[in-house]
């Protein structure tokens, strides 16, 4: 009987070790994320950007392909736009609608803003 208990204890220790190893893997996957991937995650997630910006057609805001094309063509800085430090160049008539989002984007870190920029620019054709 004692032997069985001992076996159970030993086995459960192995189980613990395996789980600890799995957890160790997560940070590595996180750092392997590219800026574009992080940007997409924010765009589709906490940024809520997708609700007004689709990929290739205008709904409320321009599609991000069009935004990317204009920003590349005019050498614009999406990061400074999202910090409200530069003027709109895509659709200035609709600027007031976009402006409501600066309350959100101003809370993002520079890394997050750069990631959003990288994601948007990666959509240009
Ligand atoms: C409520 C709808 C709405 C949401 C949500 C929204 N946008 Fe916009 N966005 C707009 C509209 C409308 C425009 C066009 C006005 C303009 O060009 O500034 C725009 C324009 C833009 C532009 C072009 C700016 C320029 O120079 O004209 C960028 C870049 C942009 N949005 C990024 C984002 C990002 C990133 C998010 C998420 C954090 C986001 N938007 C969320 C409506 C929205």
mmCIF file of C-alpha atoms and ligand atoms in Angstrom:
data_model
loop_
_atom_site.group_PDB
_atom_site.id
_atom_site.type_symbol
_atom_site.label_atom_id
_atom_site.label_comp_id
_atom_site.label_asym_id
_atom_site.label_seq_id
_atom_site.Cartn_x
_atom_site.Cartn_y
_atom_site.Cartn_z
ATOM 1 C CA UNK A 1 0.000 0.000 0.000
ATOM 2 C CA UNK A 2 2.725 2.471 0.980
ATOM 3 C CA UNK A 3 4.419 1.876 -2.331
ATOM 4 C CA UNK A 4 1.346 2.964 -4.227
ATOM 5 C CA UNK A 5 1.168 6.244 -2.303
ATOM 6 C CA UNK A 6 4.799 6.843 -3.025
ATOM 7 C CA UNK A 7 4.226 6.182 -6.715
ATOM 8 C CA UNK A 8 1.311 8.599 -6.791
ATOM 9 C CA UNK A 9 3.413 11.273 -5.148
ATOM 10 C CA UNK A 10 6.284 10.764 -7.536
ATOM 11 C CA UNK A 11 3.969 10.797 -10.554
ATOM 12 C CA UNK A 12 2.222 13.982 -9.488
ATOM 13 C CA UNK A 13 5.607 15.644 -9.141
ATOM 14 C CA UNK A 14 6.370 14.860 -12.732
ATOM 15 C CA UNK A 15 3.020 16.257 -13.748
ATOM 16 C CA UNK A 16 3.867 19.491 -11.939
ATOM 17 C CA UNK A 17 7.195 19.795 -13.673
ATOM 18 C CA UNK A 18 5.631 19.403 -17.077
ATOM 19 C CA UNK A 19 3.142 22.171 -16.404
ATOM 20 C CA UNK A 20 5.805 24.510 -15.167
ATOM 21 C CA UNK A 21 7.684 23.988 -18.412
ATOM 22 C CA UNK A 22 4.624 24.823 -20.485
ATOM 23 C CA UNK A 23 4.252 28.125 -18.626
ATOM 24 C CA UNK A 24 7.862 28.959 -19.293
ATOM 25 C CA UNK A 25 7.152 28.826 -23.004
ATOM 26 C CA UNK A 26 4.621 31.662 -23.008
ATOM 27 C CA UNK A 27 7.002 34.617 -22.624
ATOM 28 C CA UNK A 28 9.047 33.308 -25.547
ATOM 29 C CA UNK A 29 5.979 33.187 -27.790
ATOM 30 C CA UNK A 30 5.079 36.707 -26.691
ATOM 31 C CA UNK A 31 8.440 38.199 -27.669
ATOM 32 C CA UNK A 32 8.294 36.377 -30.990
ATOM 33 C CA UNK A 33 5.223 38.433 -31.915
ATOM 34 C CA UNK A 34 6.034 40.932 -34.672
ATOM 35 C CA UNK A 35 4.919 44.587 -34.403
ATOM 36 C CA UNK A 36 2.373 43.931 -37.178
ATOM 37 C CA UNK A 37 0.862 41.060 -35.189
ATOM 38 C CA UNK A 38 0.667 43.158 -32.032
ATOM 39 C CA UNK A 39 -0.844 45.979 -34.086
ATOM 40 C CA UNK A 40 -3.495 43.715 -35.531
ATOM 41 C CA UNK A 41 -4.312 42.398 -32.068
ATOM 42 C CA UNK A 42 -4.886 45.953 -30.799
ATOM 43 C CA UNK A 43 -6.717 46.996 -33.973
ATOM 44 C CA UNK A 44 -9.158 44.082 -33.702
ATOM 45 C CA UNK A 45 -9.195 44.082 -29.908
ATOM 46 C CA UNK A 46 -8.906 46.798 -27.319
ATOM 47 C CA UNK A 47 -8.458 49.567 -29.892
ATOM 48 C CA UNK A 48 -11.841 48.743 -31.398
ATOM 49 C CA UNK A 49 -10.531 50.255 -34.654
ATOM 50 C CA UNK A 50 -12.082 47.550 -36.832
ATOM 51 C CA UNK A 51 -15.577 48.797 -36.020
ATOM 52 C CA UNK A 52 -14.953 51.831 -38.259
ATOM 53 C CA UNK A 53 -12.044 50.642 -40.438
ATOM 54 C CA UNK A 54 -12.213 47.593 -42.685
ATOM 55 C CA UNK A 55 -9.411 46.446 -44.929
ATOM 56 C CA UNK A 56 -10.394 47.559 -48.399
ATOM 57 C CA UNK A 57 -13.610 49.510 -48.214
ATOM 58 C CA UNK A 58 -14.850 52.620 -46.505
ATOM 59 C CA UNK A 59 -17.494 52.146 -43.838
ATOM 60 C CA UNK A 60 -17.322 54.989 -41.320
ATOM 61 C CA UNK A 61 -13.581 55.458 -41.643
ATOM 62 C CA UNK A 62 -11.482 54.699 -44.709
ATOM 63 C CA UNK A 63 -10.269 51.177 -45.353
ATOM 64 C CA UNK A 64 -6.758 50.705 -43.977
ATOM 65 C CA UNK A 65 -5.380 49.862 -47.433
ATOM 66 C CA UNK A 66 -6.303 53.370 -48.531
ATOM 67 C CA UNK A 67 -4.946 54.895 -45.304
ATOM 68 C CA UNK A 68 -1.667 52.985 -45.754
ATOM 69 C CA UNK A 69 -1.386 54.135 -49.378
ATOM 70 C CA UNK A 70 -1.881 57.786 -48.461
ATOM 71 C CA UNK A 71 0.475 57.685 -45.501
ATOM 72 C CA UNK A 72 3.201 56.003 -47.539
ATOM 73 C CA UNK A 73 2.690 58.404 -50.437
ATOM 74 C CA UNK A 74 2.777 61.492 -48.263
ATOM 75 C CA UNK A 75 5.342 60.207 -45.802
ATOM 76 C CA UNK A 76 2.911 60.722 -42.931
ATOM 77 C CA UNK A 77 3.364 59.590 -39.356
ATOM 78 C CA UNK A 78 0.459 57.503 -38.087
ATOM 79 C CA UNK A 79 1.967 57.492 -34.584
ATOM 80 C CA UNK A 80 1.858 61.298 -34.322
ATOM 81 C CA UNK A 81 -1.651 61.366 -35.822
ATOM 82 C CA UNK A 82 -2.835 58.980 -33.082
ATOM 83 C CA UNK A 83 -1.194 61.209 -30.465
ATOM 84 C CA UNK A 84 -3.109 64.162 -31.935
ATOM 85 C CA UNK A 85 0.168 65.797 -32.896
ATOM 86 C CA UNK A 86 -0.449 65.953 -36.642
ATOM 87 C CA UNK A 87 -3.382 66.838 -38.893
ATOM 88 C CA UNK A 88 -5.602 64.387 -40.785
ATOM 89 C CA UNK A 89 -4.590 63.790 -44.395
ATOM 90 C CA UNK A 90 -6.995 61.017 -45.423
ATOM 91 C CA UNK A 91 -10.494 62.379 -44.895
ATOM 92 C CA UNK A 92 -10.298 65.680 -42.985
ATOM 93 C CA UNK A 93 -14.069 66.287 -43.353
ATOM 94 C CA UNK A 94 -14.673 63.286 -41.080
ATOM 95 C CA UNK A 95 -11.939 64.181 -38.586
ATOM 96 C CA UNK A 96 -14.400 64.862 -35.724
ATOM 97 C CA UNK A 97 -15.511 61.209 -35.756
ATOM 98 C CA UNK A 98 -11.945 59.926 -35.576
ATOM 99 C CA UNK A 99 -11.073 62.446 -32.884
ATOM 100 C CA UNK A 100 -13.252 60.624 -30.323
ATOM 101 C CA UNK A 101 -10.714 57.772 -30.417
ATOM 102 C CA UNK A 102 -7.791 59.846 -29.202
ATOM 103 C CA UNK A 103 -9.071 59.354 -25.641
ATOM 104 C CA UNK A 104 -8.239 55.677 -26.221
ATOM 105 C CA UNK A 105 -5.072 55.965 -28.325
ATOM 106 C CA UNK A 106 -3.467 58.463 -25.938
ATOM 107 C CA UNK A 107 -3.384 55.716 -23.309
ATOM 108 C CA UNK A 108 -1.395 53.426 -25.597
ATOM 109 C CA UNK A 109 2.354 53.085 -25.168
ATOM 110 C CA UNK A 110 4.717 54.131 -27.951
ATOM 111 C CA UNK A 111 5.301 50.449 -28.653
ATOM 112 C CA UNK A 112 1.572 49.901 -29.121
ATOM 113 C CA UNK A 113 1.195 52.957 -31.356
ATOM 114 C CA UNK A 114 4.165 51.901 -33.484
ATOM 115 C CA UNK A 115 2.630 48.445 -33.738
ATOM 116 C CA UNK A 116 -0.655 49.932 -34.967
ATOM 117 C CA UNK A 117 1.272 51.970 -37.526
ATOM 118 C CA UNK A 118 3.204 48.897 -38.660
ATOM 119 C CA UNK A 119 -0.023 46.931 -39.021
ATOM 120 C CA UNK A 120 -1.826 49.643 -40.991
ATOM 121 C CA UNK A 121 1.169 50.229 -43.304
ATOM 122 C CA UNK A 122 1.539 46.479 -43.896
ATOM 123 C CA UNK A 123 -1.855 46.627 -45.638
ATOM 124 C CA UNK A 124 -0.738 48.899 -48.464
ATOM 125 C CA UNK A 125 -0.719 47.245 -51.837
HETATM 126 C C1 LIG B 1 -15.982 55.762 -34.536
HETATM 127 C C2 LIG B 1 -15.314 55.304 -35.735
HETATM 128 C C3 LIG B 1 -13.805 55.155 -35.731
HETATM 129 C C4 LIG B 1 -13.046 54.352 -34.906
HETATM 130 C C5 LIG B 1 -13.505 53.443 -33.785
HETATM 131 C C6 LIG B 1 -11.671 54.526 -35.352
HETATM 132 N N1 LIG B 1 -11.614 55.401 -36.404
HETATM 133 FE FE1 LIG B 1 -9.946 55.952 -37.393
HETATM 134 N N2 LIG B 1 -11.048 57.192 -38.560
HETATM 135 C C7 LIG B 1 -12.429 57.339 -38.509
HETATM 136 C C8 LIG B 1 -12.854 58.308 -39.498
HETATM 137 C C9 LIG B 1 -14.286 58.762 -39.749
HETATM 138 C C10 LIG B 1 -11.676 58.738 -40.149
HETATM 139 C C11 LIG B 1 -11.572 59.774 -41.266
HETATM 140 C C12 LIG B 1 -11.210 61.104 -40.673
HETATM 141 C C13 LIG B 1 -9.754 61.374 -40.733
HETATM 142 O O1 LIG B 1 -9.133 61.167 -41.772
HETATM 143 O O2 LIG B 1 -9.205 61.803 -39.712
HETATM 144 C C14 LIG B 1 -10.561 58.012 -39.551
HETATM 145 C C15 LIG B 1 -9.236 58.157 -39.901
HETATM 146 C C16 LIG B 1 -8.184 57.415 -39.419
HETATM 147 C C17 LIG B 1 -6.822 57.509 -39.880
HETATM 148 C C18 LIG B 1 -6.341 58.439 -40.988
HETATM 149 C C19 LIG B 1 -5.949 59.766 -40.388
HETATM 150 C C20 LIG B 1 -5.747 60.863 -41.375
HETATM 151 O O3 LIG B 1 -4.595 61.296 -41.542
HETATM 152 O O4 LIG B 1 -6.723 61.336 -41.992
HETATM 153 C C21 LIG B 1 -6.086 56.626 -39.149
HETATM 154 C C22 LIG B 1 -4.595 56.388 -39.241
HETATM 155 C C23 LIG B 1 -6.993 55.988 -38.236
HETATM 156 N N3 LIG B 1 -8.256 56.486 -38.428
HETATM 157 C C24 LIG B 1 -6.626 55.022 -37.324
HETATM 158 C C25 LIG B 1 -7.487 54.464 -36.378
HETATM 159 C C26 LIG B 1 -7.058 53.576 -35.341
HETATM 160 C C27 LIG B 1 -5.635 53.059 -35.149
HETATM 161 C C28 LIG B 1 -8.166 53.275 -34.598
HETATM 162 C C29 LIG B 1 -8.251 52.416 -33.358
HETATM 163 C C30 LIG B 1 -7.444 52.837 -32.236
HETATM 164 C C31 LIG B 1 -9.289 53.984 -35.204
HETATM 165 N N4 LIG B 1 -8.835 54.709 -36.267
HETATM 166 C C32 LIG B 1 -10.589 53.912 -34.747
HETATM 167 C C33 LIG B 1 -13.288 56.676 -37.662
HETATM 168 C C34 LIG B 1 -12.894 55.801 -36.660
#
